[in-house]
Coordinates of C-alpha atoms in Angstrom, one line a residue:
X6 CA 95.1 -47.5 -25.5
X7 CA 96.4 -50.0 -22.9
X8 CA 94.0 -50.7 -19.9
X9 CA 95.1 -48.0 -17.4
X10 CA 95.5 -48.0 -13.6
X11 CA 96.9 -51.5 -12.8
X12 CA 100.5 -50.7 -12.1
X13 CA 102.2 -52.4 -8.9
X14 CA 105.0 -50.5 -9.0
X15 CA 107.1 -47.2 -9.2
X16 CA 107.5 -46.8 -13.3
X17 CA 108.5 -43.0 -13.4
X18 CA 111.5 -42.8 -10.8
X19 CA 111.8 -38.8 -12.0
X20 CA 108.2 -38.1 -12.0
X21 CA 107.5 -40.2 -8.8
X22 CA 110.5 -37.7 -6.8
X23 CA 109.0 -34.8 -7.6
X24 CA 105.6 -35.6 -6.7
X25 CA 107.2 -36.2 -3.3
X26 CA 108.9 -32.5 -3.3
X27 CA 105.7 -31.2 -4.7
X28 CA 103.9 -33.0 -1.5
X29 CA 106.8 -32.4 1.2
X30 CA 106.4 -28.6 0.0
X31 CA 102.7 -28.2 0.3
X32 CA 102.5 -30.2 3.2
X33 CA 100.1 -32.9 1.3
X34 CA 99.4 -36.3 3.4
X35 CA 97.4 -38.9 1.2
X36 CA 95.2 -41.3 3.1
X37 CA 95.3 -44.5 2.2
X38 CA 92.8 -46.8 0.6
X39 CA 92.3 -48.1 3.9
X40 CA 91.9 -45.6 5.9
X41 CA 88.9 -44.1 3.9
X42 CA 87.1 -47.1 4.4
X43 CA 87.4 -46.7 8.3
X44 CA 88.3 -43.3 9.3
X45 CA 88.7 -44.5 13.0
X46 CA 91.9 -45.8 11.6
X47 CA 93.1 -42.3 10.7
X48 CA 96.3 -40.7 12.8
X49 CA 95.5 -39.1 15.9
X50 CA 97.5 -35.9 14.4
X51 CA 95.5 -35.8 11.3
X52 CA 92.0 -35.9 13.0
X53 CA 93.1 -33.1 15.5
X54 CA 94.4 -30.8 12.7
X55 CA 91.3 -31.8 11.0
X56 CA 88.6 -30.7 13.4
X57 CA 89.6 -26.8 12.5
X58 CA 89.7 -27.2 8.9
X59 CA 86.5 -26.2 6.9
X60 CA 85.1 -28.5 5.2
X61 CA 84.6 -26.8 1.8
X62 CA 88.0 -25.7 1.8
X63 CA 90.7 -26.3 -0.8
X64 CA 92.7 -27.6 1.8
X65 CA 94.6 -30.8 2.0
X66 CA 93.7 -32.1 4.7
X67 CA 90.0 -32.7 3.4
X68 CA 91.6 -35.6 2.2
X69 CA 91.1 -37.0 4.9
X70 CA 87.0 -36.3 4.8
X71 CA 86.7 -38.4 1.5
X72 CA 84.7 -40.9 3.2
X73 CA 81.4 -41.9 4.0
X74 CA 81.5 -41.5 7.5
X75 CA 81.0 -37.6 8.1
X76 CA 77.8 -36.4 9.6
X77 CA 75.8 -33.8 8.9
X78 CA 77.9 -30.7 8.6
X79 CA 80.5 -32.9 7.4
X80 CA 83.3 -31.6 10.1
X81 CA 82.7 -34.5 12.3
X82 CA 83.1 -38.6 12.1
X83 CA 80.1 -40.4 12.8
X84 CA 79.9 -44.1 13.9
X85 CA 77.4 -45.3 11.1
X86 CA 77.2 -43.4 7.5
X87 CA 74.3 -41.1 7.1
X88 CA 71.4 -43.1 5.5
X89 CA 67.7 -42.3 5.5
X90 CA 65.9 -45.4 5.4
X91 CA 62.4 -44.5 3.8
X92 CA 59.1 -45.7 5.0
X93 CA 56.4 -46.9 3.0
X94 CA 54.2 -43.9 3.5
X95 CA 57.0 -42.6 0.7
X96 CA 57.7 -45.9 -1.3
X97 CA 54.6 -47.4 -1.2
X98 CA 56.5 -51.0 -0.5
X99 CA 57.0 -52.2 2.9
X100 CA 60.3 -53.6 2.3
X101 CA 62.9 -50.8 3.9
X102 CA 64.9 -48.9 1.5
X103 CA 67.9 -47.8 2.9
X104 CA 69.8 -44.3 0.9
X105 CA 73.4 -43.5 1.8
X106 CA 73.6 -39.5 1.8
X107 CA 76.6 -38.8 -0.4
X108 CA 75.9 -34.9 0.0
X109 CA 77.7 -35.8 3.3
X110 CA 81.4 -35.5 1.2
X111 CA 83.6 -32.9 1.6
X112 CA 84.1 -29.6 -0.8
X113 CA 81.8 -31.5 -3.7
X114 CA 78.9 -32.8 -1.6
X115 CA 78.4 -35.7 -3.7
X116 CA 80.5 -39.0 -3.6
X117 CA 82.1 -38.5 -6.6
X118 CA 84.8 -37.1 -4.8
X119 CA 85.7 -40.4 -3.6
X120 CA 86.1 -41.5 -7.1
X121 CA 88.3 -39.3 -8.4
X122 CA 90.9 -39.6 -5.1
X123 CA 90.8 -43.6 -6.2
X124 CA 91.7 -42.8 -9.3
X125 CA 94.3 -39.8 -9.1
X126 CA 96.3 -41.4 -5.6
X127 CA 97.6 -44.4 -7.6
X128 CA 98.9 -42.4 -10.3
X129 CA 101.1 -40.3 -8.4
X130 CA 102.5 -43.1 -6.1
X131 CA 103.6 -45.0 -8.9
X132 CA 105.4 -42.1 -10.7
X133 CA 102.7 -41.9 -13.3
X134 CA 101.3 -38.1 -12.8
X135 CA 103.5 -35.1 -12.4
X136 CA 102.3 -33.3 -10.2
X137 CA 104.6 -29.9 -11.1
X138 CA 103.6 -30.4 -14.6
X139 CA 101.1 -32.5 -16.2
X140 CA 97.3 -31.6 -16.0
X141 CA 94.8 -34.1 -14.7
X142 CA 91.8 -34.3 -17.4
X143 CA 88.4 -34.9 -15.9
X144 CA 85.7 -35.9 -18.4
X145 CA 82.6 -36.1 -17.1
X146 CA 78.7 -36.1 -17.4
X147 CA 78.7 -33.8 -14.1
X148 CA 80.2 -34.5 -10.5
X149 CA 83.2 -36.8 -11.6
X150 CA 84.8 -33.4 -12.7
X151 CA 83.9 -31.6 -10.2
X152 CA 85.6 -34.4 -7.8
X153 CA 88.4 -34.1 -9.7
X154 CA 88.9 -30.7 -9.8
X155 CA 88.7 -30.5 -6.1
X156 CA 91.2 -33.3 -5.8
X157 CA 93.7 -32.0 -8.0
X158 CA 93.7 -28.2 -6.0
X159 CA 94.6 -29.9 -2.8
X160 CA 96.7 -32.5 -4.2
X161 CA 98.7 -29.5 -5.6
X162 CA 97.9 -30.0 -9.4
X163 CA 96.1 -28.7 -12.2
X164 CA 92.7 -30.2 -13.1
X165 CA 90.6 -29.8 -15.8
X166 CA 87.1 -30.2 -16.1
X167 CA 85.3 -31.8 -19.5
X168 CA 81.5 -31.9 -19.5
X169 CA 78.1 -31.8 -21.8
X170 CA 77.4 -27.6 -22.0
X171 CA 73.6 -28.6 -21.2
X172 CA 74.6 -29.7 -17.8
X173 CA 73.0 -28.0 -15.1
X174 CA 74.0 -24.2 -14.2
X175 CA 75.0 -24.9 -10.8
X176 CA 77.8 -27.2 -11.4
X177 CA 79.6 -24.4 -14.2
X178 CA 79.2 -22.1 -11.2
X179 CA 80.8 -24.2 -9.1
X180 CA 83.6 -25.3 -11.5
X181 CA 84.3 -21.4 -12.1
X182 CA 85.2 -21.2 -8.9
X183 CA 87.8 -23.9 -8.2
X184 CA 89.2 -23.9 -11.2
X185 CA 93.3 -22.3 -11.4
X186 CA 91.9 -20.7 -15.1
X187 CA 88.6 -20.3 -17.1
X188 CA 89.8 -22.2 -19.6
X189 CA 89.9 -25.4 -17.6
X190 CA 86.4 -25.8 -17.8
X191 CA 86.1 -27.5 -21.6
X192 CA 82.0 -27.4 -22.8
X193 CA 81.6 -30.1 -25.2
X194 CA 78.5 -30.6 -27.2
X195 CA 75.1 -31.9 -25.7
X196 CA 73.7 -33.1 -22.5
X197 CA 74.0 -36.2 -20.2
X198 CA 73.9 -38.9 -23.0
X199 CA 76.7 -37.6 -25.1
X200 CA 79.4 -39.4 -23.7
X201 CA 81.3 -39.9 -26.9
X202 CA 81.5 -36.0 -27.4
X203 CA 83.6 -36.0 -24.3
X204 CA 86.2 -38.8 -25.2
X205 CA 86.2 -37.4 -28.5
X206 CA 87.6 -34.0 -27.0
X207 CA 90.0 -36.3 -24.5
X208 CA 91.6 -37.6 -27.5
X209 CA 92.0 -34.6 -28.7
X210 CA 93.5 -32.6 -25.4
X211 CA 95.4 -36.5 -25.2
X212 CA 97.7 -35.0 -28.0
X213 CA 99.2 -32.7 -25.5
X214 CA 101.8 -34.9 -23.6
X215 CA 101.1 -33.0 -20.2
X216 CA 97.6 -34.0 -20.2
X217 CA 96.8 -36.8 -19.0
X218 CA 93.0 -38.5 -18.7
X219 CA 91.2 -40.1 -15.9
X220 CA 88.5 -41.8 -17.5
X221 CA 86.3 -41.9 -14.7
X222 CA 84.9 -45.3 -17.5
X223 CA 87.9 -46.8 -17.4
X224 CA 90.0 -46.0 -14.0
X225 CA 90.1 -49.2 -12.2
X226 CA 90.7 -46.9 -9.3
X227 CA 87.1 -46.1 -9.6
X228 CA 86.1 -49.5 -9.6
X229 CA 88.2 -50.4 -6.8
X230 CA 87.7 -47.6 -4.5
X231 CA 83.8 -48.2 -4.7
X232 CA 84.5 -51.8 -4.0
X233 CA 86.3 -51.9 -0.7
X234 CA 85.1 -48.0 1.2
X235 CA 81.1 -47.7 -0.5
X236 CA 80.8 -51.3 0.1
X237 CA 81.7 -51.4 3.8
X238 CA 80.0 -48.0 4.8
X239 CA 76.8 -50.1 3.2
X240 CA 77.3 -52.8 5.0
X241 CA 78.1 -51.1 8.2
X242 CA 74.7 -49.0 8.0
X243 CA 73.3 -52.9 7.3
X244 CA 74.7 -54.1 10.2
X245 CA 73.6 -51.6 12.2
X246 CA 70.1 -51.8 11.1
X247 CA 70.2 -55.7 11.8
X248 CA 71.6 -55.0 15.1
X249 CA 68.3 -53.5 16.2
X250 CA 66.1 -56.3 13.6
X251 CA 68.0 -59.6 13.5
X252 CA 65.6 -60.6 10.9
X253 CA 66.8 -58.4 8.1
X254 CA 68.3 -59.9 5.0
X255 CA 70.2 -57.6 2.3
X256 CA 68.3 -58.5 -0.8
X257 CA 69.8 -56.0 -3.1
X258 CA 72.2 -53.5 -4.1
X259 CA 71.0 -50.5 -6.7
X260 CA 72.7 -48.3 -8.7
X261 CA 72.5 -46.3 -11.4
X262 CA 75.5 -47.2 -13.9
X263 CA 77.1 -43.8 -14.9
X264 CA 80.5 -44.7 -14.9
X265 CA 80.0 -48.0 -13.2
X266 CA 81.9 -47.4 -10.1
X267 CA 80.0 -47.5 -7.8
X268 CA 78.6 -50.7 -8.9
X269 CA 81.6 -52.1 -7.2
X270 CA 80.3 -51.8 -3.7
X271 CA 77.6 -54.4 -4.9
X272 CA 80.3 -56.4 -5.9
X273 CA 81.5 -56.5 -2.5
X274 CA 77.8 -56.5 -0.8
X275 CA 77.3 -59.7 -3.1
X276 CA 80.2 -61.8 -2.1
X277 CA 79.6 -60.9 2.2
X278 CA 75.9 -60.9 2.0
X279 CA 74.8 -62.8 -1.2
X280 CA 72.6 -59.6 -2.5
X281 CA 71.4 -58.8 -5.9
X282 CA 73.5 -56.2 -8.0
X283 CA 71.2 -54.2 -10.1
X284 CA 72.1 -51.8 -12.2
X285 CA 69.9 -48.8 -13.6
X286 CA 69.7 -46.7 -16.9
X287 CA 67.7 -43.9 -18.2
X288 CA 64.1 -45.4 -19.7
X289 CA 65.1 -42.5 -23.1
X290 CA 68.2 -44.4 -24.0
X291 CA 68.2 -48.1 -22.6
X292 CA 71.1 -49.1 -23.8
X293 CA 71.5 -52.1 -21.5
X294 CA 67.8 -53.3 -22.0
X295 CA 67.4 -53.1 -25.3
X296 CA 70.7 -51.4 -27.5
X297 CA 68.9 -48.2 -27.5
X298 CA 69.9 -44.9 -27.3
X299 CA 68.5 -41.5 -26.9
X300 CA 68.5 -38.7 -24.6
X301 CA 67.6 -37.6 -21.4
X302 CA 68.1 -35.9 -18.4
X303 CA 69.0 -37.6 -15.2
X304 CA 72.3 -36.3 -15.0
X305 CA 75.0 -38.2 -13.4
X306 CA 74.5 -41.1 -15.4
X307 CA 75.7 -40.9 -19.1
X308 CA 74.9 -43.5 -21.5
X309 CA 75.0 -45.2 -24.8
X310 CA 77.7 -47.2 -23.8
X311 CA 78.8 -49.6 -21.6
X312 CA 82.0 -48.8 -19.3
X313 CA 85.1 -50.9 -19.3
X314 CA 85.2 -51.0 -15.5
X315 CA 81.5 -52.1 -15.3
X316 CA 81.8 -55.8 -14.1
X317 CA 78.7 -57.2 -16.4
X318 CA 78.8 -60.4 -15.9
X319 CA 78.0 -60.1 -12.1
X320 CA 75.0 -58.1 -12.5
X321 CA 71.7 -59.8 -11.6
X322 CA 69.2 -57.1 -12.7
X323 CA 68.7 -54.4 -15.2
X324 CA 65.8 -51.8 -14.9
X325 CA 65.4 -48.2 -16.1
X326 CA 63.9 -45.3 -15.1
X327 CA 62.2 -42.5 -16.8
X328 CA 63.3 -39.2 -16.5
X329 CA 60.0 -37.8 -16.0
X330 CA 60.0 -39.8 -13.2
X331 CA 63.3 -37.6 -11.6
X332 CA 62.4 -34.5 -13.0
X333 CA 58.8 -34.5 -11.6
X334 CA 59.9 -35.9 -8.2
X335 CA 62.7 -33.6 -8.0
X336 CA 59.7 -30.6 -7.8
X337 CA 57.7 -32.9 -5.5
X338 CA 60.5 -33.4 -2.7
X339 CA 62.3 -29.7 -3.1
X340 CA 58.6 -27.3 -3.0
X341 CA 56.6 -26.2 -0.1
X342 CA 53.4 -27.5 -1.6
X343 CA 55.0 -31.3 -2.7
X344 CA 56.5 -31.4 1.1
X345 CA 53.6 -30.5 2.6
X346 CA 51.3 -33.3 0.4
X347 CA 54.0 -35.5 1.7
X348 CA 53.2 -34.7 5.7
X349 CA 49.3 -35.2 5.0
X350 CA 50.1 -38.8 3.6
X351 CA 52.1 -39.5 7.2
X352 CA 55.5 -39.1 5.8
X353 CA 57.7 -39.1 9.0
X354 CA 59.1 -34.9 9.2
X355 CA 62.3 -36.6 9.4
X356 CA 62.3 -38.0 6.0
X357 CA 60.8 -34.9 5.1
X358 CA 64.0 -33.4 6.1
X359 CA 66.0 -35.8 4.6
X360 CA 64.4 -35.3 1.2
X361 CA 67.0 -32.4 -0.3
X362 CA 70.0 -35.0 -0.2
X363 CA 68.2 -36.4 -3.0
X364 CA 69.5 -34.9 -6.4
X365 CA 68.1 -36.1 -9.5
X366 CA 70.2 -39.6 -10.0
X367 CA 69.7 -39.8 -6.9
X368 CA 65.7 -40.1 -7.2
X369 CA 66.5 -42.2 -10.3
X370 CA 68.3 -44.4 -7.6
X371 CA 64.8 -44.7 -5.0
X372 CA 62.4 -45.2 -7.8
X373 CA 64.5 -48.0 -9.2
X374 CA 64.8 -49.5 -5.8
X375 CA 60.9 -49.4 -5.5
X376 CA 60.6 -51.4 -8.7
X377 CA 62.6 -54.0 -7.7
X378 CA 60.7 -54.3 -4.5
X379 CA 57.9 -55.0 -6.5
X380 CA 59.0 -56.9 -8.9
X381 CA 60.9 -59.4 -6.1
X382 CA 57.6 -59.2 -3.7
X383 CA 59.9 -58.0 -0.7
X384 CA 58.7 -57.5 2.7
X385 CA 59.6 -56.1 5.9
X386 CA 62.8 -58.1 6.6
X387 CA 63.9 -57.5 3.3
X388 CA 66.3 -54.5 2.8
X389 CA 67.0 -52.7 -0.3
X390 CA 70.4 -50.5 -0.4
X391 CA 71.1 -47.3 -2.3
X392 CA 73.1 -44.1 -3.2
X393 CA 72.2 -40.8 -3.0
X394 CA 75.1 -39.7 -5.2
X395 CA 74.5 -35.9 -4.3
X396 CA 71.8 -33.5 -3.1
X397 CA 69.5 -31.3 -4.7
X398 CA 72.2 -28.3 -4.4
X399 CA 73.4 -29.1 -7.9
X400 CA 69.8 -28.6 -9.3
X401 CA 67.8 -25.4 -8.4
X402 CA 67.7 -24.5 -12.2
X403 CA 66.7 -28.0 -13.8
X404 CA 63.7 -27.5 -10.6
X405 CA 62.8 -24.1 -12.4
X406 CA 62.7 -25.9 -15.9
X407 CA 60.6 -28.5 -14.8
X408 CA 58.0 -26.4 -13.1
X409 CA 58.0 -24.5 -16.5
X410 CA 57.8 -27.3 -18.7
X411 CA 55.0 -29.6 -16.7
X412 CA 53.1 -27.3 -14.2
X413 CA 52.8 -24.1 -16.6
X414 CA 49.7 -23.6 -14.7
X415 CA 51.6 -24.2 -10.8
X416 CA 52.2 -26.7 -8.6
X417 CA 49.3 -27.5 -6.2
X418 CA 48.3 -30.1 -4.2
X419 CA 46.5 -31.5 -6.7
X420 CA 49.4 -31.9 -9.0
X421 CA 51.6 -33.0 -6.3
X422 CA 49.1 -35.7 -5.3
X423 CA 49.2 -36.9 -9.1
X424 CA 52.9 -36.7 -9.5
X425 CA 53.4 -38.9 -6.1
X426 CA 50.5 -40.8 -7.8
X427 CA 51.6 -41.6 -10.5
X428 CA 56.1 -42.0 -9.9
X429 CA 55.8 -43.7 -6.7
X430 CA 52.2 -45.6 -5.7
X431 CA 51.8 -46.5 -9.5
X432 CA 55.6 -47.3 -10.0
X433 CA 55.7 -51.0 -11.8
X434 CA 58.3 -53.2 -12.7
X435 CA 57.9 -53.1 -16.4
X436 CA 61.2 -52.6 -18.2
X437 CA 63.4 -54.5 -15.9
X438 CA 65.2 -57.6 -16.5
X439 CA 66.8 -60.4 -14.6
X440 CA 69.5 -61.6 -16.4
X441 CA 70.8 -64.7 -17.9
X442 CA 74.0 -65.8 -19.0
X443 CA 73.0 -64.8 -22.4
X444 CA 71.8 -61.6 -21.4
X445 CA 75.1 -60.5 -19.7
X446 CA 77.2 -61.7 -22.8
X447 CA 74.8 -59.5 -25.1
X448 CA 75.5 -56.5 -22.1
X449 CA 79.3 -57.4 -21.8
X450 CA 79.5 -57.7 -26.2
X451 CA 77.8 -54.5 -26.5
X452 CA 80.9 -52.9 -24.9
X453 CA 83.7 -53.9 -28.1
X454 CA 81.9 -51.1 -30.4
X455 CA 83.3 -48.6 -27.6
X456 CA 86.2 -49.5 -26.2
X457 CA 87.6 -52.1 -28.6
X458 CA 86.8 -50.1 -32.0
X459 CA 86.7 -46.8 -30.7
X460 CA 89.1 -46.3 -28.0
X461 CA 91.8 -48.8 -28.9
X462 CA 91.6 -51.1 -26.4
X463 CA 93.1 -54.5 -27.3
X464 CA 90.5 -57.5 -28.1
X465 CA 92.3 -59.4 -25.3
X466 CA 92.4 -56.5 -22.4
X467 CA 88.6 -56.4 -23.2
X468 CA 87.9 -60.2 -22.9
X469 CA 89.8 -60.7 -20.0
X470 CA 87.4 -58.8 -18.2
X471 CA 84.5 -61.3 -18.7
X472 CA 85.6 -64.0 -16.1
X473 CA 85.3 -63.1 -12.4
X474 CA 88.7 -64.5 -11.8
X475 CA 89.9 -60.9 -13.4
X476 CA 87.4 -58.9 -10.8
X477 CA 89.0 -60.9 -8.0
X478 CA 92.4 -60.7 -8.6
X479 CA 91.6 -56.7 -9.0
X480 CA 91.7 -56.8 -5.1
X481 CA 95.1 -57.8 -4.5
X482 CA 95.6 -53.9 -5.5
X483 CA 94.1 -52.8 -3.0
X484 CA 97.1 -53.2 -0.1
X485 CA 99.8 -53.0 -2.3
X486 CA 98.4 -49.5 -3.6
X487 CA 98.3 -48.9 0.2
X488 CA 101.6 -49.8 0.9
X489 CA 102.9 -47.5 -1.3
X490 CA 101.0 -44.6 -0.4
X491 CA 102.6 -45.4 3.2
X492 CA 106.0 -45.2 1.8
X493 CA 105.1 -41.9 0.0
X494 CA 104.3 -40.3 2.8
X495 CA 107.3 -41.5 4.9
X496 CA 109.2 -39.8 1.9
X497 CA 107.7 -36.6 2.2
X498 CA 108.0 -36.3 5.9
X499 CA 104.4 -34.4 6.5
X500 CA 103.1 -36.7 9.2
X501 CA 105.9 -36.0 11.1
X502 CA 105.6 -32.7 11.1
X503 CA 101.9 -32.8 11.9

């Protein structure tokens, strides 16, 4: 298996024309790359066609939305990106901790959604996805498919959806709706960490010459997309913080690794602002820390292996975080009783408010963020910037499970007071590292059993990756893939007809 999603150029003059009939048919505009970053940029006849278009609609023109700049009911464009920054009555660190609400995106409500439209767009400009006949493959650990999915409908293909079966109910239900047949929702075998369940049934529905596979692990689309729009809403809710404090510094950017996308926007952050990238794992299967494995259950981040578009060797820190850390927190910020603990400790009502935006990778994401703090000594000046992937929407049955399986007798104040007690106030840094050059080779090396022996990858596609030269030259994608979604769509005609 070649490395996939670094073509320049039109390579399927057939396929590429009748993605543009499919699209001048259905009326389908693509945004490009560019635009997503800065929706201001977006055509004057797009945003006025927009404003009447629901935003959980399989329409195309949510396209558009795929961005981090929608507010709160996620029809209109707001200046800054939606961000909580949490005070220290709810961290216990007085360094600010700044979230980005990815609940904010269109159809999915959770970012992933940006993902898979850097991943499937390239593909069909350069004549490498059939719209009218292949079927786009999603393989996920949760969201990625449903991104996809939601993609695919209003890019006028077929997507199918791979995921663990233990994944939470919510996002089956979900799935079942979007989907064009019941069968495009594949169950493989396990929960979060069994990622290699899922490629194993990708190589299998890889047989079929009409599928084709956007490994969300592998798509440099992911990478790339993360890189230039996640990375500039981040900074653009940083500059507008410093606006008001001239004193703040970005210290760091955290996030957990899942596919490694959005790792990427610390990649950028890094280079403008000289952050820290840190990247987070489960605390049941630290395979970054210490080549371990296991199981868990913050979903959104699978495991045991390390992706191909994670760039390693620009990470500073690794920590990891347990998941009875996000379960129990999950029941603490989404009850009556664990809100209402949180008021009598002076959390502000409108971080209160805030506090269902968080879904459980999310959490994974803060708690992490409140190590570091720690572990770094940060103070008041010093921000610390994060993801909230999704909300809490996707979890109201792993809630129910965990207020079975640790308050069987309910959930009071007193066990809300020990929960907050023990996650939050008594969060350490234990089981975090900063990393050396040895430790990224030994993070980087650890990725040959996967890709290199297991998914065919060439010993020299995998290598070239170690340098930063290769990140950097990644980049130059970025306009020409832009360019040639400009010519697309002058091909189809639809703006015209806007």
């Amino acid at each position: 298996m070649a490395m996939l999603g670094l073509e320049r150029e039109v390579v399927g003059r057939d396929v590429y024309d009748r993605a543009v009939a499919r699209f001048r048919d259905s009326g389908i505009l693509l945004p490009t790359l560019a635009q997503l970053a800065d929706p201001a940029s977006i055509p004057g006849a797009v945003q006025s066609r927009l404003a009447s278009v629901d935003p959980d609609a399989a329409d195309p023109l949510n396209l558009f939305r795929v961005h981090w700049f929608n507010g709160a009911e996620r029809r209109e464009r707001v200046a800054v990106p939606e961000h909580l920054v949490l005070p220290p009555e709810l961290t216990g660190v007085s360094a600010p901790i700044v979230v980005l609400l990815g609940d904010r995106f269109p159809m999915i409500g959770a970012h992933k959604v940006l993902a898979a439209s850097g991943c499937l767009a390239p593909r069909i400009v350069t004549g490498q996805f059939d719209p009218t006949a292949h079927r786009a493959v999603w393989p996920s650990t949760g969201n990625y498919c449903r991104g996809g999915v939601a993609i695919s409908r209003i890019m006028g293909c077929r997507g199918v959806a791979v995921l663990p079966e233990g994944m939470s109910r919510e996002r089956f239900e979900w799935l079942e709706r979007w989907v064009a047949d019941p069968g495009d929702v594949i169950r493989t075998p396990g929960t979060e960490s069994n990622v290699r369940e899922i490629y194993a049934k990708c190589a299998e529905l890889a047989a079929e010459p009409l599928n084709v596979i956007f490994n969300q692990f592998s798509e440099f689309g992911n990478h790339l997309i993360h890189f230039l729009c996640t990375g500039r809403a981040v900074e653009a809710v940083f500059e507008a913080l410093r606006a008001r404090e001239p004193s703040l510094r970005l210290r760091g950017f955290v996030s957990a690794t899942g596919s490694a996308g959005t790792l990427g926007a610390g990649d950028f952050l890094k280079e403008r602002h000289g952050s820290q990238n840190v990247a987070v794992e489960p605390l049941e299967c630290p395979t970054m820390l210490y080549n371990g494995y296991g199981e868990h259950n913050i979903q959104g981040i699978g495991d045991k292996h390390i992706p191909l578009i994670h760039n390693v060797t620009n990470s500073d820190v690794v920590t990891a975080v347990s998941d009875r850390a996000t379960d129990r927190l999950g029941v603490l910020f989404n009850t009556t009783e664990g809100r209402r603990y949180l008021a009598s400790r002076q959390v502000p009502q409108a971080t209160l408010d805030g506090l269902s935006s968080f879904g459980l990778s999310s959490i994974c994401n803060i708690v992490a963020s409140i190590k570091v703090a720690k572990h770094f000594g940060l103070g008041h000046d010093d921000v610390v910037a994060t993801i909230a992937t999704d909300g809490f929407a996707m979890y109201g049955s792993e809630r129910a499970k965990a207020l079975a399986r640790h308050y069987p007798e309910g959930f009071d104040e007193a066990a809300a007071a020990a929960t907050f007690g023990e996650h939050v106030l008594e969060a350490t840094d234990d089981h975090l590292l900063e990393l050396s050059t040895v430790d990224r080779d030994r993070v980087f090396n650890l990725g040959y059993f996967t890709w290199v022996e297991q998914q065919g990858i060439s010993l020299e596609d995998f290598e070239r990756r170690r340098p930063q030269s290769f990140w950097r030259a990644l980049r130059d994608l970025l306009p020409v893939w832009d360019g040639m979604i400009q010519e697309f769509n002058e091909r189809s005609g639809v703006l015209a007809r806007l």
